[in-house]
Tab-separated table of C-alpha atoms and ligand atoms in Angstrom:
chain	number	residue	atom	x	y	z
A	475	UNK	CA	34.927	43.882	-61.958
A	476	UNK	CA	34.473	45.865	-64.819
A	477	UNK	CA	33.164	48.975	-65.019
A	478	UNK	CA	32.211	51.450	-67.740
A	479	UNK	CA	30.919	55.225	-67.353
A	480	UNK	CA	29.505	57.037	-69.848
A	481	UNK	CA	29.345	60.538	-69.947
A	482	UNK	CA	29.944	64.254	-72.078
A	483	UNK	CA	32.261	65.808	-69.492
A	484	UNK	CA	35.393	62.387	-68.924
A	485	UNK	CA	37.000	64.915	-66.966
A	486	UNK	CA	34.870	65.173	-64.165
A	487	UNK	CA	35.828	61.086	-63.731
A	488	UNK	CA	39.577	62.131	-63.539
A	489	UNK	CA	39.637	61.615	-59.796
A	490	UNK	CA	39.206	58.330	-60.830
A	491	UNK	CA	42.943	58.000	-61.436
A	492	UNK	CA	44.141	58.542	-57.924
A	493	UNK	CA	44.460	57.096	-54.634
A	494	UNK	CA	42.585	54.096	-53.634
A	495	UNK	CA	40.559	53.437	-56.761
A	496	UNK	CA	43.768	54.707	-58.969
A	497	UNK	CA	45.931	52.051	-57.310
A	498	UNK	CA	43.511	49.784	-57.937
A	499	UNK	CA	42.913	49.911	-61.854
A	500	UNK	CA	46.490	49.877	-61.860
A	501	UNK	CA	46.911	46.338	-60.183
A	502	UNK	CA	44.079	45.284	-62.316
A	503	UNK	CA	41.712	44.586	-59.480
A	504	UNK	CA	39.595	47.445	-61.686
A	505	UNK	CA	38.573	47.843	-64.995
A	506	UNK	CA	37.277	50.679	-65.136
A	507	UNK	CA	36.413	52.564	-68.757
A	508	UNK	CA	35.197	56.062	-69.354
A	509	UNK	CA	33.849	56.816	-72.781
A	510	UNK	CA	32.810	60.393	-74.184
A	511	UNK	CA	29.313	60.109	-75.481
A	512	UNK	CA	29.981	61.905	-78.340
A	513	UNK	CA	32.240	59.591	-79.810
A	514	UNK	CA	28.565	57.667	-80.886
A	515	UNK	CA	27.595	60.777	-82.681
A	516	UNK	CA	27.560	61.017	-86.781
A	517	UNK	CA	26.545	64.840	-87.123
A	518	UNK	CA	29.558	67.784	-87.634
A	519	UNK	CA	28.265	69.134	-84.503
A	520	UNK	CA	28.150	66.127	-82.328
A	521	UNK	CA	24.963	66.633	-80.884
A	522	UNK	CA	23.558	64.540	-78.023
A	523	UNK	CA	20.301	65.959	-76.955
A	524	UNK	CA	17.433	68.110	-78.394
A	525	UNK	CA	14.467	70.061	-77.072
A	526	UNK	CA	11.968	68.035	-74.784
A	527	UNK	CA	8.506	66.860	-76.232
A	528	UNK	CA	5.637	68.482	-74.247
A	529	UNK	CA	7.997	71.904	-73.653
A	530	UNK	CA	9.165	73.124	-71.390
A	531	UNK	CA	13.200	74.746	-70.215
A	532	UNK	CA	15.767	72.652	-71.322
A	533	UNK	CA	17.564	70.292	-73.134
A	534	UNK	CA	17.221	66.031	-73.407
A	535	UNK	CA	19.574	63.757	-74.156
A	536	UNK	CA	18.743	62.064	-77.307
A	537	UNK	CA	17.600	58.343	-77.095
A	538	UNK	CA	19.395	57.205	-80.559
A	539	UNK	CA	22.978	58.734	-79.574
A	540	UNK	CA	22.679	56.475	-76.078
A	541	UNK	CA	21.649	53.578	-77.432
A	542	UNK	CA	24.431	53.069	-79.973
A	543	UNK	CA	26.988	53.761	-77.211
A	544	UNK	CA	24.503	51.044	-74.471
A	545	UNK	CA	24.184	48.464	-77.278
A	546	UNK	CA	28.031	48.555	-77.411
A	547	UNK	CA	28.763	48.625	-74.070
A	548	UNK	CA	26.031	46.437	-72.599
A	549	UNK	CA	26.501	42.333	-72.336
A	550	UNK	CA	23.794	40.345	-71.167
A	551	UNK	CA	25.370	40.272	-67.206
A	552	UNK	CA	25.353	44.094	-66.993
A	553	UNK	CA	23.808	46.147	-64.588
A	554	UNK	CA	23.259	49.512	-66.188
A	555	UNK	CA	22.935	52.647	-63.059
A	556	UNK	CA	21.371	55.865	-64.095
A	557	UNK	CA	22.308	57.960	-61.518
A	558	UNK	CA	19.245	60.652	-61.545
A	559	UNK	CA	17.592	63.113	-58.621
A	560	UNK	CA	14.715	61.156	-59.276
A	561	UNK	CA	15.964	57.401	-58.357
A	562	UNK	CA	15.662	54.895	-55.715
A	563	UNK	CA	18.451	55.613	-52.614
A	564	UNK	CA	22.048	54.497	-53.073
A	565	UNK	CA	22.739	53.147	-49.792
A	566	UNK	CA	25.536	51.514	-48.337
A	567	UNK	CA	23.634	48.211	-49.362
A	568	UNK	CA	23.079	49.311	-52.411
A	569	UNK	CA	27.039	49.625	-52.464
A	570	UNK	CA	27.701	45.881	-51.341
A	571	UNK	CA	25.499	44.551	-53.602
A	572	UNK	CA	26.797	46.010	-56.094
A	573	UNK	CA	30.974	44.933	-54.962
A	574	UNK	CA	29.314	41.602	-56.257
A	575	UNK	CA	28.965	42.146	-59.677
A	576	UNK	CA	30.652	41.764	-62.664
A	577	UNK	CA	30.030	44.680	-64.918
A	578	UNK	CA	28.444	48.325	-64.397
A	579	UNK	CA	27.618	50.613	-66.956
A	580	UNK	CA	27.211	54.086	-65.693
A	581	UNK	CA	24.790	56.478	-67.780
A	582	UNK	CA	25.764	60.186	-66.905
A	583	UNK	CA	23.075	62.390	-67.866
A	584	UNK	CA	23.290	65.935	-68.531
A	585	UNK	CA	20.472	68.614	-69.129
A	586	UNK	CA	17.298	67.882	-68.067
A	587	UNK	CA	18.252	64.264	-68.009
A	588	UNK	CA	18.237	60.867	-70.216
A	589	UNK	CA	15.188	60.552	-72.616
A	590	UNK	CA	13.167	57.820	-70.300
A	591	UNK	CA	12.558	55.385	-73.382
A	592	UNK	CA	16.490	54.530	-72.543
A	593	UNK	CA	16.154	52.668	-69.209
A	594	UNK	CA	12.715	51.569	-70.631
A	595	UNK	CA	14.503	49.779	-73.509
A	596	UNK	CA	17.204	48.329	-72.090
A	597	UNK	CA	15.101	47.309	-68.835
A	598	UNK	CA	14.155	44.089	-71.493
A	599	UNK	CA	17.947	43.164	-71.608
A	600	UNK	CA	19.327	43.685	-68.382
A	601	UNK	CA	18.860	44.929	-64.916
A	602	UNK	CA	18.164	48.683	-64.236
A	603	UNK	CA	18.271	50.657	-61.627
A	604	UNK	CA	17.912	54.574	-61.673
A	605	UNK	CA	19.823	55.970	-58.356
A	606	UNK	CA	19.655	59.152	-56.402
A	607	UNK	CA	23.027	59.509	-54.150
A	608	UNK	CA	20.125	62.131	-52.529
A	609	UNK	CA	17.858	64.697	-52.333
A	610	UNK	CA	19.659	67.301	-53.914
A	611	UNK	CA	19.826	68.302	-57.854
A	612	UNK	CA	23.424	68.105	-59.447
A	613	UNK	CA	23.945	69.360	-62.662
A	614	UNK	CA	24.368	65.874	-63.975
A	615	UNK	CA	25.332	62.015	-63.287
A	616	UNK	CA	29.043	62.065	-62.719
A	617	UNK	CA	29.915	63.324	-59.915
A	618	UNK	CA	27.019	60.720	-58.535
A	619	UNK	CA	29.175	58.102	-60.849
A	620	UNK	CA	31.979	59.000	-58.709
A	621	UNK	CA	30.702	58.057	-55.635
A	622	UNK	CA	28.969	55.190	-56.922
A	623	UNK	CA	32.575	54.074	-58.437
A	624	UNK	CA	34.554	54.900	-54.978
A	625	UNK	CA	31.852	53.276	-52.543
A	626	UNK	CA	31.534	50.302	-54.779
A	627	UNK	CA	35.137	49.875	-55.600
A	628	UNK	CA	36.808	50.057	-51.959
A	629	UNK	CA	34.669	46.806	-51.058
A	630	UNK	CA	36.444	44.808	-53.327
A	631	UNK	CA	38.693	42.551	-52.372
A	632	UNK	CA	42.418	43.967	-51.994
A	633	UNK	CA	41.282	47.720	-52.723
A	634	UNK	CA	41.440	48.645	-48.951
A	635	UNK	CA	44.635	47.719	-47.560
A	636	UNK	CA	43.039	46.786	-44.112
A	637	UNK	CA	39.578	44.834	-44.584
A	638	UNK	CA	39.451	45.418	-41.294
A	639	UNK	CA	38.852	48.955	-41.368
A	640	UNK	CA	35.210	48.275	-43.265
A	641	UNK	CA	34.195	46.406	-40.279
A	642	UNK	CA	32.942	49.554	-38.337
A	643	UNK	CA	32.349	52.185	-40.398
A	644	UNK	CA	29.172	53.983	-40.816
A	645	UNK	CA	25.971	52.416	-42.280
A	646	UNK	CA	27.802	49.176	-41.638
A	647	UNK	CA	26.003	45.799	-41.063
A	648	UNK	CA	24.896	46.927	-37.719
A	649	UNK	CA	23.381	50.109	-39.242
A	650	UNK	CA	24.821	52.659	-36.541
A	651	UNK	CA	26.746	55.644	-37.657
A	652	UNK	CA	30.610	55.380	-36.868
A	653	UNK	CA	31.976	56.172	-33.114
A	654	UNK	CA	34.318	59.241	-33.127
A	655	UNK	CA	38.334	58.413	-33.521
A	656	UNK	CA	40.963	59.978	-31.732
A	657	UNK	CA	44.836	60.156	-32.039
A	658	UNK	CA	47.925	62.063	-30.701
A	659	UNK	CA	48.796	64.272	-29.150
A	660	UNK	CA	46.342	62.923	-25.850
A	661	UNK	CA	45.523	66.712	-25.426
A	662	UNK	CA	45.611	69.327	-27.653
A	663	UNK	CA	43.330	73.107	-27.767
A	664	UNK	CA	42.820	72.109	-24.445
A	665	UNK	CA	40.518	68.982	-25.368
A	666	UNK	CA	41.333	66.092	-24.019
A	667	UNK	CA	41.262	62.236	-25.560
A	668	UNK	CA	38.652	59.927	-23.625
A	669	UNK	CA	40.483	58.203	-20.624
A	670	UNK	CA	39.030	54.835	-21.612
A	671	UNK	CA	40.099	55.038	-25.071
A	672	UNK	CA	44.251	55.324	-23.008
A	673	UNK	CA	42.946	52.420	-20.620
A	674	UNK	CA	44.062	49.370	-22.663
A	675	UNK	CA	40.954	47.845	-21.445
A	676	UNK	CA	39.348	46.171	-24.946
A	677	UNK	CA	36.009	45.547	-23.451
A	678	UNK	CA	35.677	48.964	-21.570
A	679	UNK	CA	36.776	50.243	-25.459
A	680	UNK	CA	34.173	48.215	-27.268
A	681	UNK	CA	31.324	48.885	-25.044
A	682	UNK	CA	32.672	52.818	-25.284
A	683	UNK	CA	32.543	52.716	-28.776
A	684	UNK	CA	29.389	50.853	-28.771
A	685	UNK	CA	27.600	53.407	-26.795
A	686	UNK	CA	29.117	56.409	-29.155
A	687	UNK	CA	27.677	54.800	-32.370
A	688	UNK	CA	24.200	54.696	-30.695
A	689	UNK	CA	24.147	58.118	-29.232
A	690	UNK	CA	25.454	59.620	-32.150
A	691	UNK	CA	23.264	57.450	-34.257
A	692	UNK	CA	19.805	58.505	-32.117
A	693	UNK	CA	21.441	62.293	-32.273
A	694	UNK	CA	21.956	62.405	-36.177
A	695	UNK	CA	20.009	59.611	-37.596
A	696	UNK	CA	16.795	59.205	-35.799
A	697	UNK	CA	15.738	57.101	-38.920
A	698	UNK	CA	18.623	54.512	-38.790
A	699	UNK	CA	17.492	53.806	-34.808
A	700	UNK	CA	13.737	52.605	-35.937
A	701	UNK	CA	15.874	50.181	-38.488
A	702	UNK	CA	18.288	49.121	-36.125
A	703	UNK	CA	18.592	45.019	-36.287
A	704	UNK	CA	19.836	43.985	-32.920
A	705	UNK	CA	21.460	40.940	-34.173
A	706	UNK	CA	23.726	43.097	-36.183
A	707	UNK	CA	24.330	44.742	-32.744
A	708	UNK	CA	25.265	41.270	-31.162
A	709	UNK	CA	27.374	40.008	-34.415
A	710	UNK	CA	29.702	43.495	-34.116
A	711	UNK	CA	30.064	42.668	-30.329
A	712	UNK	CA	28.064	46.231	-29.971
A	713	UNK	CA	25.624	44.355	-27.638
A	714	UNK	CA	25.912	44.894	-23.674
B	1255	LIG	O1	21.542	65.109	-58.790
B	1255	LIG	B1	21.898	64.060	-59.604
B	1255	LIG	O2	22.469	62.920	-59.062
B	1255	LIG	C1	21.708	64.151	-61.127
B	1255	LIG	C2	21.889	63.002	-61.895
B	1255	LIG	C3	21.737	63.077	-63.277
B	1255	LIG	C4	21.393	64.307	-63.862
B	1255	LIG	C5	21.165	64.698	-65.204
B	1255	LIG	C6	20.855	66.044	-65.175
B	1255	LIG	N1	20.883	66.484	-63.887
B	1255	LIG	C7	21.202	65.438	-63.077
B	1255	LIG	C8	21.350	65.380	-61.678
């Protein structure tokens, strides 16, 4: 997969370079490119945005500069995210559909955002998709670019050292929030670990486990329970 950011601040994608998603540009099971907007400027001052039509506080980035650095960056196969307060929700779905691309092309706005004629244009050429990671304002797109980047990039294959580990995490297939984990010491501030989870009794742990995800699920996420697909419940052996 390739994947190319876009943005006026690169070193806010500097996290980029470590751990997990590090390791993986560096085996090549990432390409991932992060290009200063700027550089598709022609002025002294290398200006990117300008005041918004209508009035109002602020500052929008200028159609022209993006679209010089999109037209470069965008093939025909792209999908090109626009991470913005005002997008559709960026899910854990939205995450695994996304592992099964080819190319992203990350717009980071700044300001009071991305003149809209941008995704309007390029929504002739390829797919578009504006994102909110939620309802919250940032001051721009890349910190939303990271967790786009991480969430989609620890799906694919050989990023996560133990596939196994993505089986039962939160907002997995079965849609329940994840069960709380334990590990040594068995007691410690005077809290103890779960007998069953010491029993070596699988089932008893599954069903345990089960049971956690829902409650905690019904406690936190009210809104995940009306969703709940009880065939996903059956497939993850979360079923009684
Ligand atoms: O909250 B956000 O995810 C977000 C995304 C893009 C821009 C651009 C200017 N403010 C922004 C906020």
């Amino acid at each position: 997969m390739r994947i190319d950011v876009v943005t006026i601040f690169r070193d806010y994608l500097t996290p980029l370079d470590l751990s997990l998603v590090g390791k993986a540009r560096k085996a090549g099971l990432l390409d991932l490119r992060v290009h200063d907007l700027r550089d598709w400027t022609s002025d002294r001052h290398r200006t990117v945005d300008d005041t918004p039509f209508g009035g109002g506080a602020g500052m929008v980035m200028r159609p022209d500069v993006w679209g010089l650095a999109l037209d470069e960056l965008l093939d025909d196969d792209a999908h090109l995210l626009v991470p913005t307060p005002s997008g559709e929700p960026f899910t854990q779905r939205t995450a695994e559909a996304l592992a099964g691309e080819q190319h992203l092309v990350l717009a980071c706005g700044r300001y009071e955002g991305i003149d809209a004629r941008v995704a309007e244009h390029y929504r002739s050429r390829v797919r578009v998709t504006e994102y909110s990671i939620g309802d919250y304002v940032l001051n721009g797109g890349e910190v939303a670019a990271l967790v786009v980047v991480e969430a989609v990039a620890r799906l694919l294959p050989g990023v996560v050292g133990n596939p196994e580990s993505l089986v039962e995490e939160s907002h997995g297939a079965a849609g329940l929030l994840e069960y709380p984990v334990y590990t040594k010491p068995p007691e410690w501030a005077g809290l103890e670990v779960p007998d069953v989870l010491l029993s070596g009794h699988h089932a008893r742990v599954a069903r345990w486990r089960r049971d956690e995800a829902l409650a905690r699920t019904s406690q936190r996420r009210p809104d995940l329970v009306a969703a709940l697909d009880v065939a996903e419940l059956d497939k993850h052996d979360l079923a009684t």
